[in-house]
Amino acid sequence: MAKKQFKAESKRLLDLMIHSIYTQKEIFLRELISNASDASDKSCYNALCSGSVPDRERYEIRLTPNREQRTLTIADRGVGMNKEELEKNLGTIAESGSFQFKNDVEEKEGVDIIGQFGVGFYSAFMVADEVTVVSRKEGEEAAWRWNSKGSDGYTITQTEKEEPGTEILLHIKENTETENYDEFLDQYRISDLVKKYSDFIKYPITMEMTKSRKKEDSEDYEQYTEKEVLNSRVPLWKKSKKELSEEDYKAFYHAQRYGYDDPVKTIHTNVEGSLTYTALMYIPGAVPYDFYTKDFKKGLALYSNGVMIMEKCADLLPDYFGFVQGLVDSADLSLNISRELLQQDHQLKAISQNLTKTIKKELLSLCEKDWETYGKFFDAFGRTLKYGLYSDWGMNRETLQDLILFHSSKDDAYTTLKEYLDRMPEDQKYIYYGTGESMAKIRSMPAAEGVLAKGYELLFFTEDVDEFAVKMLQSYGEKEFKNITDSDLGFEAEAPSEEYADLMKKIKEALGDRVADVKASTRLVSHPACLSTRGAISIEMEKVLSAGPDAQKAKAEKVLEINTGHPLFPRLEAADEEQLRLLAEILFNQALLIEGLPIEDPVAYANAVWKLLDEQKS
Ligand code: ADP
């Protein structure tokens, strides 16, 4: 019997499959089961068209592993194929979804695409060295046997088959040094694969499972077989919301291993229209242990009509919502995913944009309706949101600015920016914030005094990212953010006195380039001196940046402010040149210490203090 050759492009794909080094060979089972399910759909449809009501249970998809013969059979009761169809469908891939895939592989060597998109029937050759298809088309008597050992071609012969439908018989490859193929003959492994990829196929996927039990009246065990349905069939997310309780959602969250905690929010949406999809998403209640490491993989599972096509589709979520767990099921994708990769990208993008909006909306509503839970959520993932503000040049400000919380001097509790704004007295020009390790430290900063004394509220920035995030935001509700150490606070209680200009100049000379300016302060109440800054870089930013590669460039422009009302001030006024140099040195270095900045020359500072103590003595 003459062997027929595969069409050229089919042969190339076949070669790729046969020699695949792809680690996820297991997806062949998903592909074959999906084909069986499609064929059953078509048969159902035909039945409906001819006026009968199809019985779903009839469309069983049977899996039969045989260890001795190294075979695995996937049998369905679907429409089947006649000779021409076998020829057309399995002899060439030009018409099937795999065609587009082939082009893609050649362009990008992206063999991992196999795991993400359907590659159909040919994936069988990743695990089998011989494939036999026996098929009988519904409404016809003849059955046909298609057989191929790979890229050298295939044969089609007539045969007999009792019922319409298709049986795919895989002869599983022998193990090699590096690859284990035996696993595809193992009933538990097969059962796991069905659960993983095909759990929500609507037809029963069955297998005769070999089990053992104790014999009656004896200590011996015996083996017996029992047919099991491997898939749970109805996807939770396809049920209507009304049918589902919070417990159902929670159980699913845990079954999918999204987290060990309970989610703080479940989002179940059904979208119909130009884009049709169902999404089931969860906001976790606790941070996954690897969340802030590079090991964490963000993304949602992607399903097409109940069949999983990707475990973690990162493109569905922006990084700042990377904590969201769940899945998206879209029938739209099944049409495009294997056929038009480009178009598929476009669809994914549109879905992702929609999901981002939905997540934002739900978080806002949580924030409004359940402040306590939102606070808990923010404790866990607030940092991610703030990084989101900072990244992409502040592009996501619209999405994120109302989701951000800061602790406020009002009561040390969280506040939204909107609440802060609503409480602002009319004369307040800026949104004030202080940066530091803790709320207590910021509160005790000399620079905080003036702002608090004015009765203005202060936001506490205790994380590195905070100030960078608001720098991107620039303003909120037309009010700019202002670091309390900025030399211009927007309220000068009284104009800085000219009276001291001379003295300030002398102190500036004593300190040289280390300060940009020295001025009589209008903000200090009880402290003798403090540092403020001019320009874009604050002291806190200098600290963060000095740990990075641009350390030298990233210096804050420091202004030493001196409290002319302080009891020690007259000593400055009375000091001679030598003493003034000494006092300036001490004031400046102490101001550095208070800000948590290192002293450049600790020995000189210590000497200055000792000298002062020595003078005191006499
Ligand atoms: P795709 O499913 O992406 O079209 P495949 O290579 O998986 O590509 O299959 C090619 C064609 O072969 C299918 O479109 C279908 O018409 C036919 N086919 C595959 N498996 C079966 C089956 N079990 N029963 C009936 N037809 C099938």
XYZ file of C-alpha atoms and ligand atoms in Angstrom:
645
model
C 0.000 0.000 0.000
C 1.418 3.335 -1.069
C 2.303 5.818 1.593
C 0.954 9.295 1.192
C 3.127 12.252 1.997
C 2.169 15.054 4.314
C 1.947 18.475 2.766
C 5.232 20.282 3.108
C 4.207 22.642 5.865
C 2.607 19.819 7.833
C 5.836 17.900 7.640
C 7.753 20.789 9.134
C 5.391 21.070 12.062
C 5.480 17.333 12.529
C 9.257 17.347 12.690
C 9.023 20.030 15.270
C 6.656 17.938 17.357
C 8.615 14.729 16.995
C 11.863 16.325 18.053
C 10.264 18.658 20.479
C 12.392 19.495 23.438
C 9.379 21.160 24.891
C 8.909 20.340 28.551
C 5.160 20.495 28.533
C 4.572 17.502 26.313
C 1.600 16.722 28.526
C -0.621 19.161 26.660
C -1.151 16.600 23.869
C -3.897 15.093 26.026
C -5.702 18.385 26.347
C -5.535 18.832 22.571
C -6.948 15.402 21.774
C -9.681 15.701 24.388
C -10.650 19.113 23.049
C -10.905 17.678 19.545
C -13.119 14.886 20.884
C -15.269 17.445 22.647
C -15.582 19.545 19.464
C -16.602 16.451 17.502
C -19.240 15.699 20.149
C -20.528 19.268 19.923
C -20.965 18.827 16.193
C -22.864 15.585 16.668
C -25.107 17.227 19.271
C -25.754 20.019 16.853
C -26.652 17.599 14.064
C -29.033 15.785 16.396
C -30.702 19.042 17.335
C -31.020 19.979 13.671
C -32.763 16.723 12.907
C -35.214 17.312 15.717
C -34.017 14.952 18.446
C -32.788 15.996 21.869
C -29.208 14.847 22.298
C -28.255 13.159 25.521
C -24.955 14.500 26.766
C -24.136 11.378 28.735
C -23.943 9.493 25.492
C -20.988 11.558 24.438
C -18.542 9.972 26.766
C -14.842 10.525 26.053
C -13.068 7.336 27.088
C -9.385 7.135 27.996
C -7.727 3.724 28.033
C -4.083 3.305 28.963
C -2.412 -0.056 28.369
C 0.976 -0.442 29.996
C 1.902 -3.752 28.378
C 1.294 -2.528 24.861
C 2.408 1.035 25.651
C -0.757 2.465 24.204
C -3.167 5.178 25.199
C -6.535 5.425 23.467
C -8.802 8.444 23.380
C -12.230 7.495 22.047
C -15.227 9.689 21.372
C -18.760 9.311 20.100
C -18.621 12.491 18.032
C -19.296 13.164 14.341
C -16.353 11.128 13.124
C -14.555 11.524 9.816
C -14.822 9.779 6.482
C -11.920 9.054 4.198
C -11.828 12.478 2.568
C -12.006 14.239 5.890
C -9.216 12.158 7.382
C -7.162 12.981 4.365
C -7.939 16.659 4.524
C -7.818 17.151 8.284
C -4.905 14.971 9.267
C -2.905 15.044 6.049
C -2.483 18.756 5.960
C -2.511 21.418 8.551
C -2.907 24.269 6.128
C -6.570 24.581 7.000
C -6.356 23.991 10.679
C -5.432 26.303 13.455
C -1.923 25.010 13.448
C -1.013 26.866 10.303
C -0.547 30.228 11.889
C 1.388 28.605 14.654
C 3.877 27.184 12.209
C 4.736 30.627 10.873
C 5.164 31.914 14.322
C 7.525 29.196 15.387
C 9.734 29.889 12.436
C 9.896 33.535 13.293
C 10.568 33.388 16.976
C 11.728 29.875 17.679
C 9.069 30.258 20.324
C 8.576 26.611 21.046
C 6.894 27.484 24.303
C 4.009 28.672 22.201
C 3.014 25.041 22.109
C 1.994 25.300 25.712
C 0.017 28.439 25.238
C -1.917 27.885 22.075
C -3.628 24.955 20.548
C -1.475 23.018 18.167
C -4.038 20.310 17.766
C -3.760 16.777 16.625
C -0.070 16.893 15.718
C 0.962 17.349 19.323
C 0.306 13.605 19.676
C 3.685 13.088 18.055
C 5.409 14.682 21.008
C 4.683 11.562 23.026
C 3.860 8.883 20.441
C 6.024 7.262 17.782
C 2.978 5.857 16.029
C -0.555 7.201 15.841
C -3.599 5.320 14.588
C -6.946 6.967 14.042
C -10.009 4.829 13.482
C -13.044 6.858 12.547
C -16.547 6.369 11.270
C -18.604 9.309 10.180
C -22.118 9.674 11.488
C -24.644 8.508 8.907
C -22.128 6.403 7.000
C -21.369 2.686 7.273
C -17.722 2.614 6.257
C -14.966 3.155 8.808
C -11.387 4.220 8.073
C -8.045 3.636 9.617
C -5.420 6.372 9.365
C -1.921 5.461 10.484
C 1.352 7.312 10.682
C 4.748 6.815 12.240
C 5.673 10.426 11.798
C 7.066 12.582 9.088
C 7.555 9.898 6.441
C 3.854 9.883 5.637
C 0.585 8.156 6.431
C -1.738 5.446 5.136
C -5.513 5.223 5.015
C -7.272 1.842 4.811
C -10.832 0.715 5.204
C -11.838 -1.015 8.389
C -14.857 -1.681 10.572
C -16.229 0.165 13.532
C -19.412 -0.576 15.382
C -20.407 2.954 16.305
C -19.779 6.325 14.720
C -17.043 8.354 16.324
C -13.278 8.447 16.508
C -10.620 6.491 18.347
C -7.104 7.842 18.574
C -4.585 5.173 19.506
C -1.182 6.451 20.555
C 1.798 4.195 20.737
C 3.745 5.911 23.486
C 7.491 6.433 22.924
C 10.070 4.501 24.901
C 11.732 6.379 27.742
C 15.035 7.986 26.894
C 17.851 9.020 29.187
C 16.376 12.437 29.620
C 12.681 11.951 28.926
C 10.103 9.922 30.776
C 7.167 8.835 28.658
C 5.884 6.090 30.962
C 4.001 8.722 32.881
C 1.494 8.968 30.046
C 0.521 5.373 30.673
C -0.064 5.918 34.366
C -3.713 6.158 35.307
C -3.127 8.642 38.137
C -0.980 10.906 36.019
C -3.572 10.840 33.245
C -6.298 11.575 35.710
C -4.293 14.550 37.051
C -3.782 15.901 33.553
C -7.498 15.758 32.866
C -8.149 17.631 36.108
C -5.535 20.210 35.271
C -6.485 21.016 31.692
C -9.849 19.559 30.870
C -11.786 19.600 34.110
C -14.553 21.701 32.668
C -15.180 19.864 29.394
C -18.934 19.377 29.396
C -18.909 15.679 28.388
C -17.870 12.990 30.850
C -14.230 11.980 30.445
C -13.968 8.465 31.794
C -11.321 5.871 32.536
C -11.396 2.340 33.917
C -9.293 2.772 37.052
C -7.521 -0.266 38.472
C -7.911 -0.375 42.220
C -7.305 -2.907 44.940
C -9.434 -3.976 47.846
C -9.283 -6.518 50.621
C -10.929 -9.813 49.819
C -13.827 -10.800 51.991
C -12.911 -13.199 54.798
C -9.266 -13.109 53.870
C -6.147 -11.027 54.406
C -5.448 -11.014 50.677
C -6.022 -8.167 48.307
C -7.547 -8.345 44.909
C -7.540 -5.985 41.981
C -10.667 -4.764 40.336
C -11.523 -2.037 37.885
C -14.060 0.690 38.189
C -15.083 3.326 35.726
C -14.563 6.864 36.964
C -15.577 10.208 35.581
C -12.403 12.268 35.798
C -13.691 15.768 35.164
C -16.020 17.875 37.261
C -17.607 19.259 34.071
C -19.401 22.405 35.126
C -17.045 25.287 35.626
C -17.907 27.213 38.750
C -17.636 30.508 36.897
C -20.199 29.435 34.337
C -22.824 29.019 37.007
C -24.951 32.037 37.695
C -23.953 34.220 40.616
C -27.273 33.548 42.260
C -26.507 29.863 42.489
C -23.226 30.453 44.242
C -22.559 31.135 47.886
C -19.551 32.788 49.425
C -18.531 29.335 50.605
C -18.515 28.025 47.033
C -16.229 30.827 45.964
C -13.933 30.270 48.913
C -13.767 26.538 48.279
C -12.776 27.192 44.688
C -10.122 29.693 45.807
C -8.550 27.045 47.966
C -9.017 24.222 45.477
C -7.123 26.270 42.893
C -4.418 26.987 45.482
C -4.696 30.715 44.970
C -3.768 31.194 48.609
C -4.038 29.745 52.090
C -5.887 32.723 53.443
C -9.438 33.741 52.632
C -9.841 36.297 49.871
C -10.989 39.760 50.930
C -12.959 40.205 47.748
C -14.370 38.011 45.009
C -15.121 39.472 41.593
C -17.272 37.440 39.256
C -18.229 39.197 36.046
C -19.899 38.234 32.859
C -19.282 40.520 29.937
C -21.159 40.279 26.701
C -20.912 42.426 23.653
C -18.051 43.140 21.324
C -15.919 41.220 23.802
C -17.435 38.235 25.514
C -15.819 36.740 28.563
C -16.353 35.601 32.100
C -13.843 36.497 34.768
C -13.554 35.128 38.261
C -11.007 37.086 40.227
C -9.962 37.213 43.847
C -8.193 39.814 45.932
C -6.165 37.726 48.377
C -6.235 38.543 52.058
C -2.547 37.982 52.671
C 0.683 38.447 50.793
C 1.961 35.242 49.170
C 5.333 34.428 50.715
C 7.158 35.012 47.427
C 5.122 38.008 46.307
C 7.875 40.568 46.592
C 10.465 38.311 44.952
C 11.193 37.584 41.327
C 9.866 34.040 41.755
C 6.320 35.288 41.950
C 4.381 34.785 38.745
C 1.503 37.138 38.280
C -1.340 36.411 35.902
C -4.739 34.853 35.471
C -5.512 31.444 34.047
C -6.869 31.665 30.545
C -9.679 29.386 29.435
C -11.421 29.076 26.164
C -14.860 27.593 26.694
C -13.853 25.689 29.780
C -10.550 24.438 28.385
C -7.448 25.816 29.968
C -5.034 27.219 27.427
C -2.648 28.957 29.770
C -2.018 28.605 33.469
C -0.742 32.113 34.156
C -1.370 34.668 31.495
C 0.690 37.618 32.705
C -0.611 39.970 30.022
C -4.067 39.947 31.544
C -2.993 41.974 34.571
C -0.973 45.149 34.954
C 1.936 44.736 37.383
C 0.293 46.914 39.999
C -2.656 44.527 40.183
C -0.328 41.529 40.065
C -1.726 40.230 43.354
C -5.092 39.396 41.777
C -5.713 35.668 41.369
C -8.238 33.931 39.183
C -9.173 33.188 35.626
C -10.731 34.444 32.448
C -12.817 32.324 30.133
C -13.564 33.675 26.716
C -15.180 31.976 23.777
C -13.787 34.743 21.581
C -10.324 33.462 22.170
C -10.970 29.958 20.935
C -11.625 31.329 17.490
C -8.572 33.428 17.364
C -6.053 31.918 19.591
C -4.708 29.287 17.280
C -5.648 30.984 14.054
C -4.756 34.598 14.286
C -2.177 35.218 16.907
C -2.058 38.906 16.157
C -5.722 39.403 16.519
C -5.611 37.371 19.651
C -3.105 39.775 21.142
C -5.496 42.553 20.444
C -8.350 40.724 22.162
C -6.233 39.956 25.184
C -5.274 43.590 25.475
C -8.885 44.676 25.351
C -9.874 42.137 27.989
C -6.961 43.177 30.154
C -8.019 46.823 29.960
C -11.531 45.890 30.958
C -10.326 43.779 33.856
C -8.129 46.607 35.111
C -11.162 48.882 35.188
C -13.220 46.262 36.959
C -10.575 45.650 39.616
C -10.215 49.376 40.216
C -13.953 49.799 40.581
C -14.218 46.924 43.029
C -11.323 48.161 45.125
C -12.827 51.641 45.273
C -16.118 50.224 46.397
C -14.376 48.125 49.034
C -12.610 51.260 50.209
C -15.897 53.122 50.479
C -17.973 50.381 52.024
C -15.594 48.399 54.175
C -12.821 50.639 55.398
C -11.381 48.091 57.787
C -11.015 45.368 55.168
C -9.591 47.828 52.707
C -6.987 48.837 55.271
C -6.046 45.192 55.683
C -5.774 44.839 51.945
C -3.661 47.966 51.748
C -1.319 46.734 54.471
C -0.688 43.713 52.273
C -0.516 45.184 48.782
C -0.344 48.960 49.146
C 3.319 48.955 48.218
C 2.503 47.403 44.848
C -0.035 50.122 44.135
C 2.485 52.795 45.051
C 5.105 51.243 42.794
C 2.418 51.250 40.128
C 2.062 55.012 40.502
C 5.786 55.462 40.208
C 6.381 53.141 37.262
C 5.574 53.869 33.613
C 6.220 57.573 34.184
C 3.099 58.007 36.209
C 0.883 56.763 33.406
C -1.433 54.954 35.807
C -2.184 57.868 38.083
C -5.828 58.025 37.071
C -6.305 54.398 38.013
C -4.330 54.457 41.215
C -4.463 57.834 42.927
C -7.721 57.131 44.712
C -6.632 53.682 45.832
C -3.599 54.937 47.723
C -3.644 55.412 51.489
C -1.228 57.182 53.800
C -1.099 57.533 57.542
C -1.982 61.016 58.633
C -1.119 63.185 61.620
C -4.838 63.666 62.182
C -5.098 60.417 64.115
C -2.188 58.351 62.802
C -4.709 56.217 60.890
C -4.945 55.714 57.136
C -6.503 58.382 54.985
C -7.206 58.661 51.288
C -5.936 61.713 49.462
C -9.482 62.763 48.833
C -10.326 62.742 52.527
C -7.183 64.766 53.236
C -8.207 67.307 50.636
C -11.736 67.549 52.001
C -10.395 68.360 55.454
C -7.928 71.009 54.298
C -8.497 74.509 55.699
C -8.999 77.093 53.002
C -5.693 78.847 53.429
C -3.674 75.647 53.098
C -1.712 75.690 49.854
C -0.120 72.265 49.757
C -0.542 68.656 50.788
C 2.198 68.269 53.385
C 4.177 65.157 54.036
C 7.186 64.163 56.051
C 9.469 61.259 55.359
C 11.185 59.022 57.869
C 11.437 55.604 59.402
C 8.364 55.836 61.559
C 5.442 58.092 62.294
C 6.922 59.014 65.666
C 10.219 60.034 64.069
C 8.538 62.220 61.497
C 6.375 63.823 64.136
C 9.430 64.752 66.176
C 11.292 66.275 63.236
C 12.019 69.966 63.676
C 10.530 70.608 60.245
C 7.208 69.096 61.309
C 6.718 71.593 64.067
C 5.744 74.590 62.002
C 3.284 72.699 59.828
C 1.594 71.063 62.792
C 1.550 74.345 64.706
C -0.341 75.881 61.787
C -2.974 73.209 62.329
C -2.184 71.585 59.015
C -2.341 67.859 58.546
C 0.770 65.898 57.772
C 1.023 62.665 55.800
C 3.589 60.208 57.099
C 5.756 58.671 54.397
C 7.483 55.724 55.984
C 8.302 53.670 52.909
C 11.020 54.407 50.378
C 8.594 54.368 47.500
C 6.177 56.910 49.001
C 7.879 60.115 48.032
C 8.819 58.825 44.584
C 5.208 57.865 44.010
C 3.833 61.315 44.819
C 6.595 62.940 42.781
C 5.018 61.157 39.829
C 1.591 62.223 40.937
C 2.815 65.832 41.364
C -0.523 66.996 42.603
C -3.864 65.737 43.724
C -7.021 67.741 43.176
C -4.829 70.623 41.994
C -2.930 70.710 45.260
C 0.750 69.995 45.020
C 2.590 67.782 47.445
C 5.131 69.440 49.687
C 7.831 67.856 51.763
C 7.954 69.571 55.153
C 11.700 69.916 54.774
C 11.275 71.986 51.638
C 12.715 75.431 52.288
C 9.574 77.025 50.899
C 6.524 75.758 52.724
C 4.062 78.163 51.221
C 3.367 79.930 54.458
C 5.755 82.458 55.866
C 4.367 83.427 59.213
C 6.431 86.573 59.132
C 8.924 87.649 56.553
C 12.413 86.325 57.351
C 14.142 89.071 59.196
C 16.826 91.093 57.396
C 18.234 91.794 60.767
C 20.153 88.534 60.835
C 21.310 88.503 57.220
C 24.891 89.275 58.106
C 25.143 86.571 60.696
C 23.585 84.025 58.365
C 26.091 84.920 55.691
C 28.951 84.349 58.087
C 27.600 80.920 59.071
C 27.222 80.052 55.411
C 30.861 80.982 54.836
C 31.907 78.814 57.716
C 30.067 75.814 56.273
C 31.104 76.344 52.668
C 29.649 74.150 49.931
C 28.019 71.765 52.296
C 24.931 73.944 52.408
C 23.240 75.883 49.634
C 22.069 78.534 52.053
C 21.706 79.455 55.706
C 18.638 81.367 56.793
C 16.698 82.551 59.781
C 13.868 80.106 60.132
C 10.231 80.966 60.364
C 9.083 77.428 60.980
C 11.035 76.332 64.011
C 9.425 76.491 67.416
C 11.462 74.561 69.974
C 14.450 73.272 68.011
C 17.533 75.448 67.531
C 18.155 74.466 63.892
C 17.054 72.190 61.100
C 17.757 71.329 57.496
C 15.396 72.035 54.668
C 15.912 71.543 50.964
C 15.465 73.386 47.734
C 14.768 71.790 44.382
C 13.567 68.368 43.323
C 15.575 66.091 45.565
C 14.565 65.801 49.197
C 16.726 64.472 51.960
C 14.789 61.200 52.034
C 15.300 60.789 48.313
C 18.997 61.457 48.727
C 19.108 58.585 51.197
C 17.385 56.181 48.827
C 19.336 57.296 45.784
C 22.707 57.274 47.525
C 22.325 53.496 47.727
C 22.134 53.362 43.921
C 24.600 53.944 41.104
C 23.864 57.677 40.781
C 24.917 58.370 44.351
C 27.104 61.320 43.444
C 24.538 63.150 41.370
C 21.746 62.641 43.810
C 22.433 65.237 46.460
C 19.740 67.313 48.057
C 20.316 71.063 48.052
C 20.385 71.676 51.780
C 19.431 74.834 53.603
C 20.368 75.241 57.257
C 17.582 77.015 59.079
C 18.287 78.667 62.385
C 15.740 79.439 65.063
C 16.352 83.052 66.042
C 13.916 82.727 68.907
C 15.820 79.931 70.558
C 17.494 80.576 73.958
C 20.847 79.571 72.464
C 20.649 82.073 69.619
C 22.174 84.985 71.549
C 25.333 82.924 71.905
C 25.638 82.794 68.134
C 25.202 86.535 67.960
C 27.861 87.110 70.569
C 30.370 84.625 69.162
C 33.706 85.672 67.681
C 34.790 84.262 64.332
C 36.479 81.222 65.771
C 33.552 80.373 68.043
C 31.038 80.934 65.281
C 32.862 78.424 63.108
C 32.671 75.939 65.973
C 28.965 76.501 66.657
C 28.075 76.398 62.942
C 29.889 73.079 62.672
C 27.915 71.662 65.568
C 24.515 72.979 64.473
C 24.951 71.701 60.945
C 26.112 68.258 61.955
C 23.350 67.890 64.500
C 20.825 68.829 61.864
C 22.311 66.095 59.676
C 22.012 63.609 62.535
C 18.384 64.476 63.127
C 17.662 63.819 59.464
C 19.400 60.476 59.719
C 22.143 61.524 57.310
C 25.772 60.535 57.857
C 28.231 63.114 59.112
C 30.950 63.565 56.551
C 33.767 64.083 59.022
C 32.821 62.549 62.390
C 36.248 63.263 63.901
C 35.990 66.986 63.168
C 32.493 66.989 64.652
C 33.560 65.175 67.807
C 36.505 67.563 68.192
C 34.193 70.526 67.875
C 31.890 69.193 70.589
C 34.814 68.473 72.922
C 36.185 71.909 72.338
C 32.834 73.407 73.204
C 32.600 71.335 76.386
C 36.078 72.419 77.272
C 35.115 76.090 76.875
C 32.077 75.465 79.025
C 34.299 74.171 81.817
C 36.309 77.331 82.104
P -7.870 22.232 14.973
O -8.583 21.458 16.030
O -7.133 23.412 15.489
O -8.713 22.536 13.784
P -6.407 19.740 14.674
O -5.090 19.458 14.005
O -6.494 19.404 16.105
O -6.683 21.274 14.417
O -7.545 18.974 13.939
C -7.778 19.150 12.577
C -9.196 18.732 12.238
O -9.368 17.338 12.359
C -10.244 19.315 13.184
O -10.607 20.616 12.811
C -11.401 18.321 13.001
O -12.167 18.637 11.878
C -10.685 17.024 12.752
N -10.626 16.189 13.956
C -9.617 16.076 14.833
N -9.929 15.225 15.840
C -11.186 14.792 15.593
C -12.104 13.888 16.274
N -11.765 13.278 17.411
N -13.301 13.681 15.710
C -13.652 14.295 14.549
N -12.862 15.151 13.884
C -11.638 15.405 14.389
